[in-house]
mmCIF file of C-alpha atoms in Angstrom:
data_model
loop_
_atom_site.group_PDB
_atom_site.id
_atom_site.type_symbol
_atom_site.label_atom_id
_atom_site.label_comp_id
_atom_site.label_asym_id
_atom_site.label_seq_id
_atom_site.Cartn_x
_atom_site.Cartn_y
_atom_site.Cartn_z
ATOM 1 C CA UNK A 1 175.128 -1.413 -15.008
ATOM 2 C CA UNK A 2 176.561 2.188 -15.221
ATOM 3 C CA UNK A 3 175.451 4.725 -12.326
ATOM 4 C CA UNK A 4 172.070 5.720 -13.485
ATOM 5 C CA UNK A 5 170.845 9.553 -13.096
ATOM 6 C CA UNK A 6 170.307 10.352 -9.517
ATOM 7 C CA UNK A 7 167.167 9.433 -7.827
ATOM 8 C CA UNK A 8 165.076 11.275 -4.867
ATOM 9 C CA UNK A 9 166.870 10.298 -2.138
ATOM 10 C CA UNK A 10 164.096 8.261 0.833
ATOM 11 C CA UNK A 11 164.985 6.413 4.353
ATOM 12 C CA UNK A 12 166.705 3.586 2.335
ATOM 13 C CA UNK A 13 169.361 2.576 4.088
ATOM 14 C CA UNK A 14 172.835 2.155 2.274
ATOM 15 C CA UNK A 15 175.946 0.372 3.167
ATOM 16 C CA UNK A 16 179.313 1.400 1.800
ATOM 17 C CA UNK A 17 182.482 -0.696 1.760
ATOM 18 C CA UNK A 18 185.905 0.451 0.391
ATOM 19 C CA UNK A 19 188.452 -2.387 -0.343
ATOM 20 C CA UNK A 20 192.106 -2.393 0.674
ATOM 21 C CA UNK A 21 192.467 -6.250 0.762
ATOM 22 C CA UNK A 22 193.769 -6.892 4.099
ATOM 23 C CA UNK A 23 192.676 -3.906 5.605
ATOM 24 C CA UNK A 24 189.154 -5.115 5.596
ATOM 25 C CA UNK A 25 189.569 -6.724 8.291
ATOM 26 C CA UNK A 26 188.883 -3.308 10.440
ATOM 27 C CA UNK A 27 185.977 -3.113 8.329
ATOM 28 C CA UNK A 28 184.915 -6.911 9.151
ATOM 29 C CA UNK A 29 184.894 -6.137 12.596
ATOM 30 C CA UNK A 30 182.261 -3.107 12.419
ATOM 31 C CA UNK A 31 180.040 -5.358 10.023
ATOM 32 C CA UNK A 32 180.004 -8.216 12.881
ATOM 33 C CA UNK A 33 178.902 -5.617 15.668
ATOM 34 C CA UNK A 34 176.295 -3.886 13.213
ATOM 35 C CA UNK A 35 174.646 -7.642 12.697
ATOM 36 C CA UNK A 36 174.968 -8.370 16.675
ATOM 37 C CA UNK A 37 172.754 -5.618 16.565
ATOM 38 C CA UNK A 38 170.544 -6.118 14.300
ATOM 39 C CA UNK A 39 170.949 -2.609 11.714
ATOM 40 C CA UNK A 40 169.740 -3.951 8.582
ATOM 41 C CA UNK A 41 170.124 -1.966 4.930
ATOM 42 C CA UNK A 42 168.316 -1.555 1.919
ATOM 43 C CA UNK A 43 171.163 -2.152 -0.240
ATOM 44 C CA UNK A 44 174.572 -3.092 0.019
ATOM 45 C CA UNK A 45 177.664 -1.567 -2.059
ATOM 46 C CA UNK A 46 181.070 -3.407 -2.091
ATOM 47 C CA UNK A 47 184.322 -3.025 -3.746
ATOM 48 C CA UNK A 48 187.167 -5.444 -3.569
ATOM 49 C CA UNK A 49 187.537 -6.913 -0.638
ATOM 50 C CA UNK A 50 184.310 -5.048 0.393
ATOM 51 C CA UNK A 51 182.561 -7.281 -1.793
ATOM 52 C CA UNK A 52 184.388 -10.279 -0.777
ATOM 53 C CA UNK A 53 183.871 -9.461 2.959
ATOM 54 C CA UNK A 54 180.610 -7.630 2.559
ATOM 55 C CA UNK A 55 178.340 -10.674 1.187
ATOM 56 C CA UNK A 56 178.768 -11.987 4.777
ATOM 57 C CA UNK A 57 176.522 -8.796 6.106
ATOM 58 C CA UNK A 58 174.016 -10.294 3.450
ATOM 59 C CA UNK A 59 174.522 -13.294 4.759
ATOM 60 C CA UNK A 60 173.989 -12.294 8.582
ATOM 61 C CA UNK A 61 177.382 -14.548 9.106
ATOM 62 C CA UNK A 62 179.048 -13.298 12.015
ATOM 63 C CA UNK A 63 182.759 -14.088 12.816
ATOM 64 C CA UNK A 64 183.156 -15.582 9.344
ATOM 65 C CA UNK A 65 185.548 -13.115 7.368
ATOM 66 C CA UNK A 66 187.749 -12.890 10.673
ATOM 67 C CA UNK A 67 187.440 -16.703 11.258
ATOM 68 C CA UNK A 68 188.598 -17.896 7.511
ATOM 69 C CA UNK A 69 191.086 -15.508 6.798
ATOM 70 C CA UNK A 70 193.126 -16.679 10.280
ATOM 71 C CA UNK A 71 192.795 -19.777 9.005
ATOM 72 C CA UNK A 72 193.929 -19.393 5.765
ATOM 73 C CA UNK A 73 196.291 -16.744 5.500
ATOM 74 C CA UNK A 74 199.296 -19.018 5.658
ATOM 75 C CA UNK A 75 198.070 -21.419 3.068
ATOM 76 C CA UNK A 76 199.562 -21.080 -0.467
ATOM 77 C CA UNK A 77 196.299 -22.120 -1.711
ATOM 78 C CA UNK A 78 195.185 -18.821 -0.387
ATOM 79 C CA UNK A 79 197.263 -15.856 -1.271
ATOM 80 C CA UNK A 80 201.366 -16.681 -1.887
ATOM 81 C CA UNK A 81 203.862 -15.823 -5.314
ATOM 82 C CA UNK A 82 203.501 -19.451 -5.506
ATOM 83 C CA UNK A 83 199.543 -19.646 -6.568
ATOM 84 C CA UNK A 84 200.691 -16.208 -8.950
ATOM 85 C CA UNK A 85 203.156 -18.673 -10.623
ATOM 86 C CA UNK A 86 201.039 -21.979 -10.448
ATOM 87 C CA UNK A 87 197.609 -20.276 -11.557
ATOM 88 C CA UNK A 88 198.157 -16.401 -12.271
ATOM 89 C CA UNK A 89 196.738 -15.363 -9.973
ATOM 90 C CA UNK A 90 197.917 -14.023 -6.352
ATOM 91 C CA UNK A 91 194.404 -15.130 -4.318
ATOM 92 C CA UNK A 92 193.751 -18.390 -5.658
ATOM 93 C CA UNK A 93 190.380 -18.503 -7.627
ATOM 94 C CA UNK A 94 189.550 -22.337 -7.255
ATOM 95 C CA UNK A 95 190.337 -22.118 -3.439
ATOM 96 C CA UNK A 96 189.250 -18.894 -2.816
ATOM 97 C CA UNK A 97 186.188 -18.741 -4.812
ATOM 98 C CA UNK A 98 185.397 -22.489 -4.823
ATOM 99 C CA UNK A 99 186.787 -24.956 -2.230
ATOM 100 C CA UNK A 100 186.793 -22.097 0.912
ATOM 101 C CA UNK A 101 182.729 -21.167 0.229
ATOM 102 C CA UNK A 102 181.712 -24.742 -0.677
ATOM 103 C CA UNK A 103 183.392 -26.745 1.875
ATOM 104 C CA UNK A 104 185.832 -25.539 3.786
ATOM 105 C CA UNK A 105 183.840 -22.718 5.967
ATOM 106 C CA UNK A 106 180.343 -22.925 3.679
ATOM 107 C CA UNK A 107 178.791 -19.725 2.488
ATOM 108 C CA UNK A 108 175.454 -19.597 3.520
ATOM 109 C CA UNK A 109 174.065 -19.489 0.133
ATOM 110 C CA UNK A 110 169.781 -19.472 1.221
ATOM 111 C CA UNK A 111 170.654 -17.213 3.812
ATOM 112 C CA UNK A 112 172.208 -14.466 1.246
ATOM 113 C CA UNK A 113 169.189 -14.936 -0.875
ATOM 114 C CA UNK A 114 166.989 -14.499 1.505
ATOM 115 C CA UNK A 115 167.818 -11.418 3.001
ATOM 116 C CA UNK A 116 165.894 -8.360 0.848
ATOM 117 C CA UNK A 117 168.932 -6.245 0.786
ATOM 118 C CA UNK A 118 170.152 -5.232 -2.337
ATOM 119 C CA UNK A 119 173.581 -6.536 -3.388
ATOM 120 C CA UNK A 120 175.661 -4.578 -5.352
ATOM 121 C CA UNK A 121 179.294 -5.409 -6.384
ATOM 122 C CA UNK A 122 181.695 -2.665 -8.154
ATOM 123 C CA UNK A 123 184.204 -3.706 -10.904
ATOM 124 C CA UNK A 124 186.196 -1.871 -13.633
ATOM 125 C CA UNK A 125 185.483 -2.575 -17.157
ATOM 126 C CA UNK A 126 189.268 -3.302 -18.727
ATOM 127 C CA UNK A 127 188.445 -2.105 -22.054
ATOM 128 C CA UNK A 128 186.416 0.905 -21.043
ATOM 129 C CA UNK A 129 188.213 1.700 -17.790
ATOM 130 C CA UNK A 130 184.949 2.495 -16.394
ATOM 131 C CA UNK A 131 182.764 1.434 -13.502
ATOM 132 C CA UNK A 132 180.190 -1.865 -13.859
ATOM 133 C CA UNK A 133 178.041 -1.351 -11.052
ATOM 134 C CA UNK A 134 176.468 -5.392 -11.019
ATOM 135 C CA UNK A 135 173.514 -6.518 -8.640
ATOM 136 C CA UNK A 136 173.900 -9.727 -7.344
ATOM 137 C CA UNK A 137 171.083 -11.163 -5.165
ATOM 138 C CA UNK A 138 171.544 -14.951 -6.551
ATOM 139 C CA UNK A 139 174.537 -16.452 -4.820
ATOM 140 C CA UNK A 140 175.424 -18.319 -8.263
ATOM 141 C CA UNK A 141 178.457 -19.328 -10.174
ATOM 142 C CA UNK A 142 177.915 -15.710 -11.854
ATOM 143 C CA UNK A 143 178.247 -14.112 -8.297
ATOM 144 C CA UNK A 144 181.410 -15.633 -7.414
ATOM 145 C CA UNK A 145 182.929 -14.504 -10.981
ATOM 146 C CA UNK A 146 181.703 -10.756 -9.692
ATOM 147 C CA UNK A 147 182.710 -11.148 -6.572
ATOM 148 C CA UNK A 148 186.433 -12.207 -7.844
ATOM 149 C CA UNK A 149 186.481 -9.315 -10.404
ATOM 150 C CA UNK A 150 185.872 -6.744 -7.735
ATOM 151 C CA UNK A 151 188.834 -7.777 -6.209
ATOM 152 C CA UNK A 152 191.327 -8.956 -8.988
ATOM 153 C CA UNK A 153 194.239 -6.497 -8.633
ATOM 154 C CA UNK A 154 196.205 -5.527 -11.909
ATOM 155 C CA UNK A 155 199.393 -7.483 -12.502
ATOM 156 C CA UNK A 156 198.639 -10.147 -9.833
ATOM 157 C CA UNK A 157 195.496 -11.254 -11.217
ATOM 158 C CA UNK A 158 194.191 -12.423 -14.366
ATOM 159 C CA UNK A 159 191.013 -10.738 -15.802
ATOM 160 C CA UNK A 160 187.710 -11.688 -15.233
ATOM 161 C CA UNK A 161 185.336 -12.627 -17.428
ATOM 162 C CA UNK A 162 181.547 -12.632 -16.943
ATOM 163 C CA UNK A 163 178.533 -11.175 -18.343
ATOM 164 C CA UNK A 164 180.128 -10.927 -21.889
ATOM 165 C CA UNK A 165 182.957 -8.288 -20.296
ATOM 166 C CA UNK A 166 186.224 -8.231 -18.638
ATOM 167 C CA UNK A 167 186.406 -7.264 -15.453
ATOM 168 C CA UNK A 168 189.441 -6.228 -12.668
ATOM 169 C CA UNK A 169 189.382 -4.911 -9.247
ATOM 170 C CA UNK A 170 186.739 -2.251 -8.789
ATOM 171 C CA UNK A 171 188.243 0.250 -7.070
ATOM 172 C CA UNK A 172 189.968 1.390 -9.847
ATOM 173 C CA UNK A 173 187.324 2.771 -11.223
ATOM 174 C CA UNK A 174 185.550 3.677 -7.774
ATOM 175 C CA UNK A 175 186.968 3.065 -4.754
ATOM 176 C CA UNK A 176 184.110 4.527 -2.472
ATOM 177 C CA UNK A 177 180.647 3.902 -4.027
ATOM 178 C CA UNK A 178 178.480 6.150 -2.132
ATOM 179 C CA UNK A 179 177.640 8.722 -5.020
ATOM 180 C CA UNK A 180 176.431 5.286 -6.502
ATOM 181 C CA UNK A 181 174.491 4.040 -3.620
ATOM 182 C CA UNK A 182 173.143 7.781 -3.420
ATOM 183 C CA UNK A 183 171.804 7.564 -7.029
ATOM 184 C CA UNK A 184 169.641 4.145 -6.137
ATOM 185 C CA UNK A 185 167.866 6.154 -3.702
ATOM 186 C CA UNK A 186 169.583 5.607 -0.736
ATOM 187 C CA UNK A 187 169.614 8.514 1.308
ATOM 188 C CA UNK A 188 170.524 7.091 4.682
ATOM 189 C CA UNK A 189 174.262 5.734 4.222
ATOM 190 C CA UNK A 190 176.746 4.064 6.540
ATOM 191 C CA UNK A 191 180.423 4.081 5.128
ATOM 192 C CA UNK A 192 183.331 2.043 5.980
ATOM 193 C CA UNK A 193 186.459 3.348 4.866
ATOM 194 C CA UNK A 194 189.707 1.320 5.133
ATOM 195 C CA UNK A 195 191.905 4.295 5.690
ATOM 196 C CA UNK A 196 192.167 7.180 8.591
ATOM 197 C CA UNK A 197 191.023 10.628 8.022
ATOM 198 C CA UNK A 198 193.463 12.496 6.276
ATOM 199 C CA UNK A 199 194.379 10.406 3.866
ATOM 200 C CA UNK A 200 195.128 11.301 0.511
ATOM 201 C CA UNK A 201 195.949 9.013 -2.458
ATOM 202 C CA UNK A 202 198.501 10.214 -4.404
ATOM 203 C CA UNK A 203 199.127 9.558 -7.930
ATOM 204 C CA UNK A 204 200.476 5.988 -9.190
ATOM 205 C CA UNK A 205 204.504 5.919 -9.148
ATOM 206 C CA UNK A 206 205.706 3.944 -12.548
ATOM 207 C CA UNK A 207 202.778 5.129 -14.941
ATOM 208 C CA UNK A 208 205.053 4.819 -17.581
ATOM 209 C CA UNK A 209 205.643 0.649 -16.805
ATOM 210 C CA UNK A 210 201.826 0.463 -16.532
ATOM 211 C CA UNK A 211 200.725 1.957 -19.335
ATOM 212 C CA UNK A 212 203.210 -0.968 -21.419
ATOM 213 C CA UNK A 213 202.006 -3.740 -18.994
ATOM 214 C CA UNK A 214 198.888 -3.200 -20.057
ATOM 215 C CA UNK A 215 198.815 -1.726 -23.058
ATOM 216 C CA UNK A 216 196.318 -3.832 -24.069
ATOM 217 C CA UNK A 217 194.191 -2.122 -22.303
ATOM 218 C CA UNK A 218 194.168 1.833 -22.990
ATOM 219 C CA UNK A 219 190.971 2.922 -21.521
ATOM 220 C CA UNK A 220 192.357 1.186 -18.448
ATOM 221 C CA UNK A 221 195.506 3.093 -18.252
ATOM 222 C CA UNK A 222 193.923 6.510 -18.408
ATOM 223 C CA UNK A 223 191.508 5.701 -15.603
ATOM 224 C CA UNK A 224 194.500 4.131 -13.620
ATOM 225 C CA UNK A 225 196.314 7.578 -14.102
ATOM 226 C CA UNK A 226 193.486 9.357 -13.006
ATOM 227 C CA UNK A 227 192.308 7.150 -10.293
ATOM 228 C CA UNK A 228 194.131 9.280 -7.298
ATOM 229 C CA UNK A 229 191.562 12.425 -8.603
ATOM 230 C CA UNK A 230 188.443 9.952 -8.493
ATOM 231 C CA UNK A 231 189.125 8.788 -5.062
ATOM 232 C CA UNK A 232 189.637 11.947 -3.606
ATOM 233 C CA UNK A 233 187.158 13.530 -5.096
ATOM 234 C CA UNK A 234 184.947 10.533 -3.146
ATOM 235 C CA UNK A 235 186.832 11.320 -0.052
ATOM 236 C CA UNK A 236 185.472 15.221 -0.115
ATOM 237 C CA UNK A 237 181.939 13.995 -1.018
ATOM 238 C CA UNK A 238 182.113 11.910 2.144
ATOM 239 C CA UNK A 239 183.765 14.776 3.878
ATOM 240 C CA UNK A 240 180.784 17.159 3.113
ATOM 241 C CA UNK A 241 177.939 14.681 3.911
ATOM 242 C CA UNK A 242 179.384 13.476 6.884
ATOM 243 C CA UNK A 243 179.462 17.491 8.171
ATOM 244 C CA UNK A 244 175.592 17.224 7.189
ATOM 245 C CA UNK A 245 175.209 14.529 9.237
ATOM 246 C CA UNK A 246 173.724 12.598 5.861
ATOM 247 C CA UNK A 247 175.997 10.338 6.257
ATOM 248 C CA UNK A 248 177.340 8.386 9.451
ATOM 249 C CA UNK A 249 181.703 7.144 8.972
ATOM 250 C CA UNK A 250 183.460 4.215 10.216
ATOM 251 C CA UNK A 251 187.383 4.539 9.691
ATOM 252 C CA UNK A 252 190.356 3.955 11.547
ATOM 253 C CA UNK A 253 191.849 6.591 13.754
ATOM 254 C CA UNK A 254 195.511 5.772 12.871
ATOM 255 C CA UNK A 255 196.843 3.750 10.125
ATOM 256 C CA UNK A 256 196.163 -0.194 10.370
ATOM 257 C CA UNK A 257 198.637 -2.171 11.753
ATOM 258 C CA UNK A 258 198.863 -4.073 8.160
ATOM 259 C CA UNK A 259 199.538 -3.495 4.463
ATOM 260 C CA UNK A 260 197.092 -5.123 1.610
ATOM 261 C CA UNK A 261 198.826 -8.456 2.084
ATOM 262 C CA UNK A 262 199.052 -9.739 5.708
ATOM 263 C CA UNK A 263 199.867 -13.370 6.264
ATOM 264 C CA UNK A 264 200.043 -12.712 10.459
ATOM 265 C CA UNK A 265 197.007 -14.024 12.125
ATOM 266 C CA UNK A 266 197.650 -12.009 15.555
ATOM 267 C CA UNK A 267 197.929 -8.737 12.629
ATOM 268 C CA UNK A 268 194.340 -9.714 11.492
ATOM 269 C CA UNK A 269 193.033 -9.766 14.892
ATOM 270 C CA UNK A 270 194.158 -6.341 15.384
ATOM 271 C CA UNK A 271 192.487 -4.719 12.558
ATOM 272 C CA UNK A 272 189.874 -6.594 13.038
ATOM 273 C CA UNK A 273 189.279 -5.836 16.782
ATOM 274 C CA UNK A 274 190.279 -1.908 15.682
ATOM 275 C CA UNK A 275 187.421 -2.043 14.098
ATOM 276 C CA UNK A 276 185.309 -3.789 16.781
ATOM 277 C CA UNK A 277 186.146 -1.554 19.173
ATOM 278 C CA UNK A 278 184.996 1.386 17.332
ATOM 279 C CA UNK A 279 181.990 -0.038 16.271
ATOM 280 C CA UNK A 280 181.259 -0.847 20.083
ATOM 281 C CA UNK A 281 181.848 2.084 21.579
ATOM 282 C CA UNK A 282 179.704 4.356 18.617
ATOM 283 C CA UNK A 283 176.976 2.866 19.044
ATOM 284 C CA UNK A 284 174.647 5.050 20.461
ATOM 285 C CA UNK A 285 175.545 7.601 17.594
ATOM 286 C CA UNK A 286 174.668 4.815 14.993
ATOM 287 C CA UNK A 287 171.202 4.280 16.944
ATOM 288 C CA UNK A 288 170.756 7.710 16.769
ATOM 289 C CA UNK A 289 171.831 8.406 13.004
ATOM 290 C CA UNK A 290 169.260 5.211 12.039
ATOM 291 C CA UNK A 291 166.657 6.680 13.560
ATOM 292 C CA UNK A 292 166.770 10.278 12.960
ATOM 293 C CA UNK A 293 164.596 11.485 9.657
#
């Protein structure tokens, strides 16, 4: 769905999570402290490898995003040039989206559908270039397919397709989806950036080799060259909130100690314990943001 008109805001509780692929590991490690201790949302917003990472919250399993991707990150099955060549696409689909949650460290499928939370996964629409804001509660075949979309980067992925559309990585479109989360009535918000404050994207280098790469595509390529604008435009909304103390921010202090593609287990462990640590020692805050009207 697009973002509907924007509701009265209530106590919901919201959870944000931006994507940056590899970086989400900082952001897996303040999801596993936030289920040690029990903070539970209303509704749950994910791009990329938010939504990839962020089903485990749903889930309530701990140690699983940090656990498979050490495992895996030197597999070619996984993420290599080699599955780009072999299948088109850089994160293998059938291992990724089949063989890891199936068999090889199980998704805990009842568990997902039984917690109330709202599930909602961001992807961008290739022929519209716009935002498809899909609720997934059901962990089905159609749920993987989102799931995948969300985090199917241009170039290195093939598009998705699923509910009659074609789908890429969300955060083209939206990067940040708290002004979304915000307009389901969710007034109480926890974000989880990937990046330190600060940052600023800039605008994509080589517009003029994207717009003929996919010049299939216009829609795309306009939002593309105005996704720096969207993002932080999202970045000043969470700016302003977070001042109100409407919002409460997990981010890194410094920049990660990886790119969007890490194949180093020990590099993994350090984002992930980053974001751990932070989580640990902030605490009291959160307790005191959750409980505050």
């Amino acid at each position: 769905m697009d973002a509907p008109s924007e509701k009265k805001f209530s106590t919901r509780k919201g959870l944000v999570l931006e994507g940056g692929a590899m970086r989400g590991l900082f952001s897996a490690g303040v999801m596993d402290v936030l289920m040690a201790h029990d903070f539970r949302f209303d509704a749950i917003a994910g791009v990329s490898a938010g939504a990839a990472f962020g089903c485990n919250y749903k889930s309530g399993q701990i140690g699983r995003v940090l656990r498979y991707n050490k495992r895996f990150c030197r597999d070619k099955r996984f993420c290599s040039w080699s599955s780009l060549l072999k299948t088109g696409d850089l994160f293998g689909a059938d291992f990724c989206y089949r063989e890891l949650p199936d068999h090889l460290d199980p998704f805990d499928r009842r568990a997902f559908e039984s917690n109330p939370a709202d599930f909602w996964i961001v992807c961008t629409d290739v022929h519209t270039g716009k935002a498809r804001y899909q609720l997934c509660n059901q962990a089905d075949e159609d749920c993987f397919k989102w799931m995948r979309a969300s985090a199917s980067m241009p170039f290195v992925s093939r598009t998705v397709a699923v509910g009659g559309g074609e789908y890429l990585d969300g955060a083209l479109a939206d990067s940040i989806p708290l002004a979304f989360l915000r307009s389901q009535g969710c007034g109480k918000n926890v974000v989880i950036l990937t990046q330190p404050r600060g940052y600023v994207k800039r605008k994509q280098k080589g517009m003029a080799f994207f717009a003929w790469a996919l010049r299939k595509y216009p829609q795309l390529v306009q939002s593309l060259e105005r996704r720096h604008e969207r993002y932080n435009a999202a970045l000043r909304l969470v700016d302003e909130l977070e001042k109100k103390n409407e919002i409460f921010v997990f981010r890194p202090e410094n920049p990660l100690p990886l790119g969007r593609l890490c194949h180093d287990p020990e590099l993994l462990q350090a984002a992930y314990d980053i974001g751990r640590n932070q989580a640990l020692r902030r605490l009291p805050e959160l307790t005191v943001f959750f409980k505050s009207s």
